[in-house]
Short mmCIF file of N, CA and C in Angstrom, two decimals:
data_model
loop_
_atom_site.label_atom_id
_atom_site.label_comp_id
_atom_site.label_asym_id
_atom_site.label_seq_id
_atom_site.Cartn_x
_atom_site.Cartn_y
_atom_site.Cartn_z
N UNK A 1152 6.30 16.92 -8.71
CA UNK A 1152 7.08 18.14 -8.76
C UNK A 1152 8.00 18.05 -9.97
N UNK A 1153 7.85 19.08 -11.13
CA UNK A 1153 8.75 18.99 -11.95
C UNK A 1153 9.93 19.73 -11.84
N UNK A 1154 11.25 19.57 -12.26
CA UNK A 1154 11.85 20.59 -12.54
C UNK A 1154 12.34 21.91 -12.46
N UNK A 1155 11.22 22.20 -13.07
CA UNK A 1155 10.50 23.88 -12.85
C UNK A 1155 10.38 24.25 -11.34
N UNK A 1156 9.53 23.30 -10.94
CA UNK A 1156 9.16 23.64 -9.53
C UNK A 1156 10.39 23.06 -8.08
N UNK A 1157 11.49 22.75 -8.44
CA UNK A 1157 12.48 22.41 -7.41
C UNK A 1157 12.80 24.31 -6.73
N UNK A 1158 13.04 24.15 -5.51
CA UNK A 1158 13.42 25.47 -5.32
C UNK A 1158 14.59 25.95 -5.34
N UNK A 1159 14.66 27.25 -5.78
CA UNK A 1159 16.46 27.43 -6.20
C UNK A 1159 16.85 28.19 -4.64
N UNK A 1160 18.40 28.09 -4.63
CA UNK A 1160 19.22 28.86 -3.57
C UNK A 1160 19.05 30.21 -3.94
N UNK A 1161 18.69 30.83 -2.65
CA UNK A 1161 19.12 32.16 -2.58
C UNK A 1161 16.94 32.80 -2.53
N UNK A 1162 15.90 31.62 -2.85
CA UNK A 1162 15.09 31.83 -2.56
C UNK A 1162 14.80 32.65 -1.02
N UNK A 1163 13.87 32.95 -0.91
CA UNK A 1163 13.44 33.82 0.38
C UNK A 1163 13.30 32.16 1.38
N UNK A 1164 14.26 32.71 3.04
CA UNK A 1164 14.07 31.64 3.91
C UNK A 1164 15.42 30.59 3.42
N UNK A 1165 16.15 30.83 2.15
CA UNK A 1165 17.23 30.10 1.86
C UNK A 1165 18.06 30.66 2.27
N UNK A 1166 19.21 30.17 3.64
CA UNK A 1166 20.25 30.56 3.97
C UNK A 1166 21.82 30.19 3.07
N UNK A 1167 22.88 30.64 2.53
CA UNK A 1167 23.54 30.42 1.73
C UNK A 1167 24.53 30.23 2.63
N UNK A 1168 25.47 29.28 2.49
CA UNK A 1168 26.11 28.62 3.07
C UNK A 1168 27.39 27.62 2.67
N UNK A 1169 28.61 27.20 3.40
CA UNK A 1169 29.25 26.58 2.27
C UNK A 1169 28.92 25.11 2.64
N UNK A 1170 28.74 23.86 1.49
CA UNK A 1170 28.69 22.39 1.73
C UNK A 1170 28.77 21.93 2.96
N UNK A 1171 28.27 21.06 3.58
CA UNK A 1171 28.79 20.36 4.52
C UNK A 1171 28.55 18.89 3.91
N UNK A 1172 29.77 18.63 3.54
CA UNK A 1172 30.23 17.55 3.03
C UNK A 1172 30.20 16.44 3.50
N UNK A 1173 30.68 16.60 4.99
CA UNK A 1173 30.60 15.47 5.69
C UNK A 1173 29.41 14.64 5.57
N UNK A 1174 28.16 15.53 5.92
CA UNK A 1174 26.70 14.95 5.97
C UNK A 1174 26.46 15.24 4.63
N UNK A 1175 26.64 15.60 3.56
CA UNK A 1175 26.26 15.47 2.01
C UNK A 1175 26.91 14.06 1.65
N UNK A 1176 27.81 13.51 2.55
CA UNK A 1176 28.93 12.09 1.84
C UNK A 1176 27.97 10.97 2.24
N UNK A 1177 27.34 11.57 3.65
CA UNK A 1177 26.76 10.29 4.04
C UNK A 1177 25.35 10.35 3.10
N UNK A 1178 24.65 11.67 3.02
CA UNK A 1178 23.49 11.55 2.16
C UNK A 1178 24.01 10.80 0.46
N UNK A 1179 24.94 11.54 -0.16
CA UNK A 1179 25.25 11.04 -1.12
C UNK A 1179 25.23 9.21 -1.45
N UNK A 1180 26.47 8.96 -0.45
CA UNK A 1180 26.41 7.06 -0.34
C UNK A 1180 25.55 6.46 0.01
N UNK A 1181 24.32 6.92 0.92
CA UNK A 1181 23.23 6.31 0.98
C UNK A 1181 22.43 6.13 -0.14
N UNK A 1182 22.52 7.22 -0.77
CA UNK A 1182 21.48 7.32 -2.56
C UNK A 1182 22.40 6.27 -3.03
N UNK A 1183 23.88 6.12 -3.23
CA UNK A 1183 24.54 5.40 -3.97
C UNK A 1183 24.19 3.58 -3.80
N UNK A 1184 24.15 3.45 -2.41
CA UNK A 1184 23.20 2.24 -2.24
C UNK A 1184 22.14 2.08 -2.54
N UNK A 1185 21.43 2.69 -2.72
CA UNK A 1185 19.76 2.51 -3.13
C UNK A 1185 20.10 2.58 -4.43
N UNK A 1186 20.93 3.15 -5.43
CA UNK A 1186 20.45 2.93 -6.51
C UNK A 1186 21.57 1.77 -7.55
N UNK A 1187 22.30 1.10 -6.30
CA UNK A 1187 22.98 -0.10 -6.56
C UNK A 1187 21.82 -1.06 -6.22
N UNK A 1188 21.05 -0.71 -5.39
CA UNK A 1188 19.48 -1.94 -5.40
C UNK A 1188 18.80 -1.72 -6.85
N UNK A 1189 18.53 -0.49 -7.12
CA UNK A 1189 17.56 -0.05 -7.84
C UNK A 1189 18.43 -0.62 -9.04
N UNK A 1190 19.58 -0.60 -9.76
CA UNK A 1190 20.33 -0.74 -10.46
C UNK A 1190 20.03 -2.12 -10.67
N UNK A 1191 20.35 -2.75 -9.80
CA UNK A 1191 20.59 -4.66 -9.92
C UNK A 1191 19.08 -4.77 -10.19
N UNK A 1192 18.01 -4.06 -9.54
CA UNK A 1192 16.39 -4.80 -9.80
C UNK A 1192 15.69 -4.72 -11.02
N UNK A 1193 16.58 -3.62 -11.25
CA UNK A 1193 15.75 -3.34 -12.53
C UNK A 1193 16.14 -4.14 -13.62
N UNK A 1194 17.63 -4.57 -13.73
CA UNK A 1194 18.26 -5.42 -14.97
C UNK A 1194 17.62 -6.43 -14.89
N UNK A 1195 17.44 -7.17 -13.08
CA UNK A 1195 16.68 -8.29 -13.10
C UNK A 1195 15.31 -8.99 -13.59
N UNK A 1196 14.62 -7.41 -12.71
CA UNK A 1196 13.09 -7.53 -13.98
C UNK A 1196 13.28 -7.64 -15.03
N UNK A 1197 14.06 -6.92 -15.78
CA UNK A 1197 13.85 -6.83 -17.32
C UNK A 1197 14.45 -8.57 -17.58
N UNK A 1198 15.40 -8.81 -17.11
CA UNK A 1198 16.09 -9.98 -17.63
C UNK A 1198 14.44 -10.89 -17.59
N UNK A 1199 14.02 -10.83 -16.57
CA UNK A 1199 12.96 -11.93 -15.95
C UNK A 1199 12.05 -11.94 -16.51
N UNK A 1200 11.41 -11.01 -17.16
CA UNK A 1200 10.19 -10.53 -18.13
C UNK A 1200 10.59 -10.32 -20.03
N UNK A 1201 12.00 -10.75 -19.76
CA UNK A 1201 11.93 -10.93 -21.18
C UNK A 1201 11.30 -11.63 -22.13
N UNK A 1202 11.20 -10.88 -23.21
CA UNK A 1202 10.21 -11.31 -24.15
C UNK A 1202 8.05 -10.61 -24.19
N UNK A 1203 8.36 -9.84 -23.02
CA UNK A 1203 7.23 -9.51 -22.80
C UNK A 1203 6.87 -8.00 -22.75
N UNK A 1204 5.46 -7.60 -22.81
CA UNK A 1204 5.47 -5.70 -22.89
C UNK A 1204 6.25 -5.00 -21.52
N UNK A 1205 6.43 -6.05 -20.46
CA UNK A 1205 7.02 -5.25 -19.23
C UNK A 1205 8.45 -5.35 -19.82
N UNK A 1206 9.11 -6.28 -20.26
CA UNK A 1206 10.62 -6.59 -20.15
C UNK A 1206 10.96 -5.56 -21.53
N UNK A 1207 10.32 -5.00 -22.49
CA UNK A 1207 10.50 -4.47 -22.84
C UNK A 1207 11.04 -2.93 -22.74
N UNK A 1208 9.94 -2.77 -22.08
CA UNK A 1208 9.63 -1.29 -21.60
C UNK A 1208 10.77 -1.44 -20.61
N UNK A 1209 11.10 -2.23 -20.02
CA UNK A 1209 11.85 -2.16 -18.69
C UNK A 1209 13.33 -1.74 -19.54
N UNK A 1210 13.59 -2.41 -20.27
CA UNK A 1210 15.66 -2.60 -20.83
C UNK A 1210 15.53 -1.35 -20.98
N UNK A 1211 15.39 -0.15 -21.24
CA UNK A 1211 15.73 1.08 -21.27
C UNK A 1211 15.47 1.89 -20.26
N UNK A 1212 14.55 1.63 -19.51
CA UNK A 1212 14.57 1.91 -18.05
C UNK A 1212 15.96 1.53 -17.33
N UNK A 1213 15.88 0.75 -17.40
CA UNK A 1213 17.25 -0.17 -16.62
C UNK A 1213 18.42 0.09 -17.13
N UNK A 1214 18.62 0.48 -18.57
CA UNK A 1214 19.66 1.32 -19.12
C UNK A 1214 20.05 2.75 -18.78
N UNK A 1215 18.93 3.05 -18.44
CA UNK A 1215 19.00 5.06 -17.93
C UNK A 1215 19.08 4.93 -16.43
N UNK A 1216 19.01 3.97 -15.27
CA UNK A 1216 18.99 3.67 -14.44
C UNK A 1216 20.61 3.51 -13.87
N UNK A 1217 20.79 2.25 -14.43
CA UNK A 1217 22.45 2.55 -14.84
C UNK A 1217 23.37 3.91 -15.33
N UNK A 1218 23.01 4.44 -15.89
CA UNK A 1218 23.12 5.52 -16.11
C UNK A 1218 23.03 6.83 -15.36
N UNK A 1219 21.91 6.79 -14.15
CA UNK A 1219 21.74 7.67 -13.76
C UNK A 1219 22.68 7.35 -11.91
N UNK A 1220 22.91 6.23 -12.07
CA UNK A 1220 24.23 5.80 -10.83
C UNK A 1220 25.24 5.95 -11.56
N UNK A 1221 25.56 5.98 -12.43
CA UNK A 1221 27.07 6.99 -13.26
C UNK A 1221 26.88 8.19 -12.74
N UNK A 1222 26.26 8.91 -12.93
CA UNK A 1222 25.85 10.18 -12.91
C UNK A 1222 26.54 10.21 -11.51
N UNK A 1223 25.79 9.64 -10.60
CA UNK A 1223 25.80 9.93 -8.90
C UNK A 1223 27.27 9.94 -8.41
N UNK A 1224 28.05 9.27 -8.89
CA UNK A 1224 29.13 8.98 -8.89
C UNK A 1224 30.44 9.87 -9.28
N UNK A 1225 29.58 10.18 -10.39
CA UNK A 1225 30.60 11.41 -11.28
C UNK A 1225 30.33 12.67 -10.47
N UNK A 1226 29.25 13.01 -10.08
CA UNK A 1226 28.51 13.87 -8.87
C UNK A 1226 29.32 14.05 -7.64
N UNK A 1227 29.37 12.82 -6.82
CA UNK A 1227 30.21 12.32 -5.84
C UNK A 1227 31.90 12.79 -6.13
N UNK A 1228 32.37 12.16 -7.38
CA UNK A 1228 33.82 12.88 -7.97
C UNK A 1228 33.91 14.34 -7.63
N UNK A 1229 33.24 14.61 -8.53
CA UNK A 1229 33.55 16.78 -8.52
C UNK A 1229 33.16 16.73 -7.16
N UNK A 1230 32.77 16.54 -6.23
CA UNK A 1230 32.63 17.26 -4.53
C UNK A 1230 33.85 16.82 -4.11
N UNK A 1231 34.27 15.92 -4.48
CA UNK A 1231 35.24 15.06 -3.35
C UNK A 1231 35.41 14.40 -2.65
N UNK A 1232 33.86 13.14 -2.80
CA UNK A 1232 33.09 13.09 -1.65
C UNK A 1232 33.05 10.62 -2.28
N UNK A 1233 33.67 10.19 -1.52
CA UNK A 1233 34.87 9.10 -1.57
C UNK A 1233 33.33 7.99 -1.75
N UNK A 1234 33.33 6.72 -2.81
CA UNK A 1234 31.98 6.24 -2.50
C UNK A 1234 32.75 5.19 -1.32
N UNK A 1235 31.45 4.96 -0.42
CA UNK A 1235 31.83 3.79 0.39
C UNK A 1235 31.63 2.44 0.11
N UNK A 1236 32.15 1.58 0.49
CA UNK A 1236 32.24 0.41 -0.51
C UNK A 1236 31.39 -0.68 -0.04
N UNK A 1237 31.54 -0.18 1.68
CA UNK A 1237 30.47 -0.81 2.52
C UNK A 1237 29.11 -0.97 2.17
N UNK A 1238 28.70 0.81 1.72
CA UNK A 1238 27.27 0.62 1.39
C UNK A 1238 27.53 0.23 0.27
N UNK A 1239 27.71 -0.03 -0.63
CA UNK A 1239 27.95 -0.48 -2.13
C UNK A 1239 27.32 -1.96 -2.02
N UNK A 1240 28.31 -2.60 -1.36
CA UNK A 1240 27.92 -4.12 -1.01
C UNK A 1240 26.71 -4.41 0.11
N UNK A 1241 26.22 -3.56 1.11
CA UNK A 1241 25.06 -3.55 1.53
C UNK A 1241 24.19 -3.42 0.43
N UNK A 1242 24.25 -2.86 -0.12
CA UNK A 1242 22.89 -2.38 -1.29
C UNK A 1242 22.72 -3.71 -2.12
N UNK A 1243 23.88 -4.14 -2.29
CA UNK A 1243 23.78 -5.67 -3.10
C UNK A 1243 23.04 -6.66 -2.56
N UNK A 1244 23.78 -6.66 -1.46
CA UNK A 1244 23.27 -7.70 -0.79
C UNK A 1244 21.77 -7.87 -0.44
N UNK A 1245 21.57 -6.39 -0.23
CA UNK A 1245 19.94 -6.14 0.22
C UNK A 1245 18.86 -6.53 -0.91
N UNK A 1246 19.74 -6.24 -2.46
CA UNK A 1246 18.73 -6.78 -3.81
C UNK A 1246 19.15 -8.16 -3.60
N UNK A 1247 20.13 -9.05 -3.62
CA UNK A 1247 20.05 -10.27 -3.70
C UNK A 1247 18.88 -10.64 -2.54
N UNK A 1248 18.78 -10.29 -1.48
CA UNK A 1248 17.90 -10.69 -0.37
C UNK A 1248 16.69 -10.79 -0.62
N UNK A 1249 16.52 -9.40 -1.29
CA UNK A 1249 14.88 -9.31 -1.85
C UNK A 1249 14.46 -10.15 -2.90
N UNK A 1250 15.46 -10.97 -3.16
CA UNK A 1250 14.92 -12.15 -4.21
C UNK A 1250 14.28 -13.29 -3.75
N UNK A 1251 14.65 -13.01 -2.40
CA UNK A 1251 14.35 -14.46 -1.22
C UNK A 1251 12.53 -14.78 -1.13
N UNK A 1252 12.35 -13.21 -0.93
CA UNK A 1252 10.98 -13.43 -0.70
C UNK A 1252 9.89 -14.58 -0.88
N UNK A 1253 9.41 -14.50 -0.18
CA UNK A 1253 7.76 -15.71 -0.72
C UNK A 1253 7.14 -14.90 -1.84
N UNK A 1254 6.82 -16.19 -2.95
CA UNK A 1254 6.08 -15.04 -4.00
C UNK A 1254 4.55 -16.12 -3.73
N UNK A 1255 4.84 -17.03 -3.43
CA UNK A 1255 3.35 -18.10 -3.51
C UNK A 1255 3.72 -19.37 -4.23
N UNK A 1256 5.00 -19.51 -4.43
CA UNK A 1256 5.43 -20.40 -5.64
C UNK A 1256 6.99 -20.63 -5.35
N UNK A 1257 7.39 -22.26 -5.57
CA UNK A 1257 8.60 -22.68 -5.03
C UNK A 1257 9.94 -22.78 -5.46
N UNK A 1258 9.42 -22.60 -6.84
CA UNK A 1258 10.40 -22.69 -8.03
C UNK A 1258 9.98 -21.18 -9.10
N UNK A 1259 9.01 -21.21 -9.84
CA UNK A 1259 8.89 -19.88 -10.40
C UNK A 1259 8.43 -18.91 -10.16
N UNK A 1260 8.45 -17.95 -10.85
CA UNK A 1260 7.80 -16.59 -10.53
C UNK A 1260 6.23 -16.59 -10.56
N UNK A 1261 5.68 -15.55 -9.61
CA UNK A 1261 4.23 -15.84 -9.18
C UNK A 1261 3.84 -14.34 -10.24
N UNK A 1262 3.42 -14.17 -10.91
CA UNK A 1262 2.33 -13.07 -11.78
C UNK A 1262 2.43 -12.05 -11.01
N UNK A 1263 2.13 -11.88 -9.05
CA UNK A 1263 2.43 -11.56 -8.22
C UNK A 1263 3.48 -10.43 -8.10
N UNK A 1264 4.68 -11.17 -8.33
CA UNK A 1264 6.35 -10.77 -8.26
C UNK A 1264 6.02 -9.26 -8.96
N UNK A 1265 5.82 -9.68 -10.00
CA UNK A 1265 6.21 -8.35 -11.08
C UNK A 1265 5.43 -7.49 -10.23
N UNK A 1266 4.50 -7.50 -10.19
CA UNK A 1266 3.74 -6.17 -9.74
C UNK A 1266 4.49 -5.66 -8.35
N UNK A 1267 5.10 -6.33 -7.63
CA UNK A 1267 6.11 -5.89 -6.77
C UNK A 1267 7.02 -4.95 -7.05
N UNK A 1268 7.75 -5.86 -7.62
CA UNK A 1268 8.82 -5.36 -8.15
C UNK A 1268 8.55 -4.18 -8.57
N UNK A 1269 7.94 -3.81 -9.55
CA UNK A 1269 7.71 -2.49 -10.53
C UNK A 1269 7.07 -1.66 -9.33
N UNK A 1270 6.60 -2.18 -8.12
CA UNK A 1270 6.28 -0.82 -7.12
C UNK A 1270 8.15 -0.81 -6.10
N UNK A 1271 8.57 -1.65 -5.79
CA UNK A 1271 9.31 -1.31 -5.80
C UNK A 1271 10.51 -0.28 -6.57
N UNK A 1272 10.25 -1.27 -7.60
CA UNK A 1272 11.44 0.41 -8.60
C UNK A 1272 10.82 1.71 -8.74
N UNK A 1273 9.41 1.42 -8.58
CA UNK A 1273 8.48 2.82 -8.11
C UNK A 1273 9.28 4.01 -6.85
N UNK A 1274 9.34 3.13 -5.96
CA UNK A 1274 9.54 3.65 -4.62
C UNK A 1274 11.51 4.26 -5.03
N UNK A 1275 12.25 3.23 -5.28
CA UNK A 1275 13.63 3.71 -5.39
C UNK A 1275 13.61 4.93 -6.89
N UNK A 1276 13.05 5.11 -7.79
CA UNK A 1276 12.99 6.01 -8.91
C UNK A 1276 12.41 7.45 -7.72
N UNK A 1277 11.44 7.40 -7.05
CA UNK A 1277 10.94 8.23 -6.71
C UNK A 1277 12.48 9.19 -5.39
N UNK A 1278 12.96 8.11 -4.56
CA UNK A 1278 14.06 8.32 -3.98
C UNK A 1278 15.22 8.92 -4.85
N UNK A 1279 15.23 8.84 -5.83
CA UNK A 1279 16.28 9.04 -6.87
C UNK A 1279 16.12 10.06 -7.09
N UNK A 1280 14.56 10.98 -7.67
CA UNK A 1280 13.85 11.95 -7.90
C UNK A 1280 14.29 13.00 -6.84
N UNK A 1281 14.10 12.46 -5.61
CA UNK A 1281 14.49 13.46 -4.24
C UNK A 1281 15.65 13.40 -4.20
N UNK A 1282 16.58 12.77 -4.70
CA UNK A 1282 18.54 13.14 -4.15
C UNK A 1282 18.45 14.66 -5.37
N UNK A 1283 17.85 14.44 -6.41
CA UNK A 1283 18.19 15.69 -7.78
C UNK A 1283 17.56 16.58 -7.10
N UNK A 1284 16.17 16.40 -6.57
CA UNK A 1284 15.75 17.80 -5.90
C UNK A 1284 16.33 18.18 -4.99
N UNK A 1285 17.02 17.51 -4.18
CA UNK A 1285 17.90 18.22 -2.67
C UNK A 1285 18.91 18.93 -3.22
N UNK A 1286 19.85 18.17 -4.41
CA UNK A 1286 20.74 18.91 -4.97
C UNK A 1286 20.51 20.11 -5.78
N UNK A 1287 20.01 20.45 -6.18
CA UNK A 1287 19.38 21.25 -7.63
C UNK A 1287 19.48 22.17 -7.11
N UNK A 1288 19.28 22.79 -5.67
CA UNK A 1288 19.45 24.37 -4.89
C UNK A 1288 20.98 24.39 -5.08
N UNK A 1289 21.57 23.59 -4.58
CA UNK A 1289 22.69 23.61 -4.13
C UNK A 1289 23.37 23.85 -5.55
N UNK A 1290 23.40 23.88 -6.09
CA UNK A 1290 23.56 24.24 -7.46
C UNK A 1290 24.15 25.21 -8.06
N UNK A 1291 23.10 25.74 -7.35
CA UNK A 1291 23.17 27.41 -7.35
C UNK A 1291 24.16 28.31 -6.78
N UNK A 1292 24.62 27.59 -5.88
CA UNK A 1292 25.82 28.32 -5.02
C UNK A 1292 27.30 27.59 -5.31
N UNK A 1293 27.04 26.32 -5.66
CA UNK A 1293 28.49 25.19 -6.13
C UNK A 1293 28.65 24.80 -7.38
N UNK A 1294 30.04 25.75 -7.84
CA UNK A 1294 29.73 25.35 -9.67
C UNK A 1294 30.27 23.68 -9.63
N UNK A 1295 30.75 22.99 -8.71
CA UNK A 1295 30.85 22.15 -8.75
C UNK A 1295 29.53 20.77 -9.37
N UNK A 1296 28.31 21.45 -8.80
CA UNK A 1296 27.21 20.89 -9.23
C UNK A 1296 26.42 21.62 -10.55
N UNK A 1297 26.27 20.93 -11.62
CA UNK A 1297 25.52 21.19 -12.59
C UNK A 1297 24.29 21.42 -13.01
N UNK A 1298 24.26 22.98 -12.65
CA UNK A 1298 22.15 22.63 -12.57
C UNK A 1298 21.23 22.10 -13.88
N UNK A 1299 22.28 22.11 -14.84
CA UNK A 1299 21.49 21.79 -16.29
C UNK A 1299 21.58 20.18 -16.39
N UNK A 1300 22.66 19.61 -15.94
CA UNK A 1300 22.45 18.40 -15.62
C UNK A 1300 21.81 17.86 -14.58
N UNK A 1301 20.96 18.28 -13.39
CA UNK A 1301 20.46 18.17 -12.77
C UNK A 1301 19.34 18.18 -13.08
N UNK A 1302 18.41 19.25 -13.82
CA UNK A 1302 17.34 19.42 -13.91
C UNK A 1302 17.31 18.26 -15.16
N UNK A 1303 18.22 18.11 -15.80
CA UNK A 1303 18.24 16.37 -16.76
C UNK A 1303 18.14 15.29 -16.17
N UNK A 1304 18.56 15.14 -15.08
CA UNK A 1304 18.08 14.04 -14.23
C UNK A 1304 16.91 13.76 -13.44
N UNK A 1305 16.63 14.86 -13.49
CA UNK A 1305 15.42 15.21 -12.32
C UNK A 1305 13.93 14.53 -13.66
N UNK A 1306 14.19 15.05 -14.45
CA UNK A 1306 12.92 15.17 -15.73
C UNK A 1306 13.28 13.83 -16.40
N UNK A 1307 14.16 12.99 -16.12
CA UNK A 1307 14.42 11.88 -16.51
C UNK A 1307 13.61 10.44 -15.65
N UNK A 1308 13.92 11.32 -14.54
CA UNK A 1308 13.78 10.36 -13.26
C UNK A 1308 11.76 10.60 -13.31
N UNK A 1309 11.24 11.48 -13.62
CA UNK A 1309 9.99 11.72 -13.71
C UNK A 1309 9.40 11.20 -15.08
N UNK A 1310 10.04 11.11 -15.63
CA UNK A 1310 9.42 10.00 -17.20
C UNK A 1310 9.84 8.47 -16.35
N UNK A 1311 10.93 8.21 -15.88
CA UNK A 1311 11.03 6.89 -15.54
C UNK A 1311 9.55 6.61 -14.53
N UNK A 1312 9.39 7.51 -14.14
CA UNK A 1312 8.08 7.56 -12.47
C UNK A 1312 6.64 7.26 -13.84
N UNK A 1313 6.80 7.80 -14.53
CA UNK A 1313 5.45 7.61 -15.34
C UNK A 1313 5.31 6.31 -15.94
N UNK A 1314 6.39 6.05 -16.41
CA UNK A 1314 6.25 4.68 -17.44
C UNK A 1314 6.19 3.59 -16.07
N UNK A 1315 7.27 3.48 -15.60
CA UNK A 1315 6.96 2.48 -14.17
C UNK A 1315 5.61 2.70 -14.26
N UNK A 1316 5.07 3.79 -13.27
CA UNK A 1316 3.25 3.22 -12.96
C UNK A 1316 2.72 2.98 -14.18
N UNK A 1317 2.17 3.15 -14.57
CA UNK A 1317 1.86 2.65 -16.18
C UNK A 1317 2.25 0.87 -16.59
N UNK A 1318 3.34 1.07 -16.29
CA UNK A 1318 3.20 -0.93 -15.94
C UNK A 1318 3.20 -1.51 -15.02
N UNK A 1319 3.03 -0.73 -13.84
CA UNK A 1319 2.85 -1.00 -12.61
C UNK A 1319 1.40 -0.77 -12.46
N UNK A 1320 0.02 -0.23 -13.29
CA UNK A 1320 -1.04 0.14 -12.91
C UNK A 1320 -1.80 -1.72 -14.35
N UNK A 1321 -1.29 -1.90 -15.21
CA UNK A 1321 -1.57 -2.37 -16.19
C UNK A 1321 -1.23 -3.76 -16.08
N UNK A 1322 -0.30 -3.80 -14.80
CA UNK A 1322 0.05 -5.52 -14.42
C UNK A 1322 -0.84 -5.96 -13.29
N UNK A 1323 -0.82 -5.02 -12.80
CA UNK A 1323 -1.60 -5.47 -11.45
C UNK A 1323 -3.22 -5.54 -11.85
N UNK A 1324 -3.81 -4.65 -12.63
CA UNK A 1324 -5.26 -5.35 -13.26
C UNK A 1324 -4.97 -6.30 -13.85
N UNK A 1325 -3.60 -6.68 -14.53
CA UNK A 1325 -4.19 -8.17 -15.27
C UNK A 1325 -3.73 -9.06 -14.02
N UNK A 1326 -3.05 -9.13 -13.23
CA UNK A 1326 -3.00 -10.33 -12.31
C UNK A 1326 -4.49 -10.39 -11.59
N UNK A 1327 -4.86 -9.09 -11.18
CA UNK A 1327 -5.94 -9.27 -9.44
C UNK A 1327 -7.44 -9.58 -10.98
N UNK A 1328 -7.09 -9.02 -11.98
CA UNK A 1328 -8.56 -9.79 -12.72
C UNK A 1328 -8.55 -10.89 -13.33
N UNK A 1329 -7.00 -11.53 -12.95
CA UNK A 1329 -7.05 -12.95 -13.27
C UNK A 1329 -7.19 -12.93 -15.10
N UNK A 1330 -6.39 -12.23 -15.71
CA UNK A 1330 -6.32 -11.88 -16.81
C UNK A 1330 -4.98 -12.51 -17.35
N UNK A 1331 -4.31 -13.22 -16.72
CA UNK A 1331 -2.55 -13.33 -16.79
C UNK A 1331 -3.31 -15.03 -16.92
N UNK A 1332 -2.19 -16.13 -17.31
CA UNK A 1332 -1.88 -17.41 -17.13
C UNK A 1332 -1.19 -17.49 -16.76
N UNK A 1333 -1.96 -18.93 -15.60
CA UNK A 1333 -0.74 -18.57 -14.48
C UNK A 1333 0.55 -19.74 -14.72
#
């Protein structure tokens, strides 16, 4: 779904209405945790794959990533809407955790990992994608929310979705064809 195709307020079947903040704070801080995971995983890949076509491609991913949890935040500001600090440090904790995993290997990284990982940042980019589309109506009715910056995030978050699979489709043939050293 690009952009283009998010649906605006005031569409037919769109009831207009004012915020409910309360449940926008909790939707909001929940995105804000996920993309304090998504945030920490992605620096990590890149840190971890440095020197290579993924760790490459990744540092500017992971730069607009960062970037796009500024955003959420500054988002969060203009509503009024307080981040929680709880989920902040849940979300941390939950990327440090996911480091725990079994990769097949006791000490280094398994060829394995990456292709994880990069479906993982798959899955949180795509979550990221859906907080801009939920907002993007709302838009329409709250000058508080920016639809031109929205639909910038939204088309941002959909180039990030392309390049991810793309090294997420290009790692995983070279691991499963045994194309990697291990």
């Amino acid at each position: 779904m690009s952009a283009s195709d998010v649906p605006r307020a005031g569409a037919s079947g769109t009831r207009q209405g004012r915020l409910r903040l309360d449940l926008l704070g909790i939707y909001l801080n929940d995105h804000l945790a996920g993309s304090t995971v998504g945030t920490n995983r992605a620096w990590y890949l890149a840190r971890a794959s440095r020197g290579t076509p993924v760790g490459e491609a990744l540092r500017p991913i992971a730069r607009e990533i960062a970037e796009d949890r500024r955003s959420l935040l500054d988002i969060m500001a203009r509503l009024g809407v307080p981040a929680r600090q709880y989920k902040v440090w849940a979300g941390r904790a939950a990327e440090l955790a996911g480091r725990l995993k079994g990769n097949g290997r006791l000490v280094r990284r398994s060829p394995l990992t990456t292709v994880v990982e990069l479906e993982f940042l798959l899955l949180g980019v795509e979550g990221k994608a859906a907080g801009w589309r939920t907002l993007r109506p709302l838009a329409e009715t709250d000058e508080r929310l920016d639809p031109l910056e929205l639909d910038e995030l939204l088309e941002r978050a959909e180039r990030q979705l392309r390049t991810l699979e793309e090294l997420r489709f290009r790692r995983s043939q070279e691991v499963f064809r045994g194309l990697l050293g291990d």
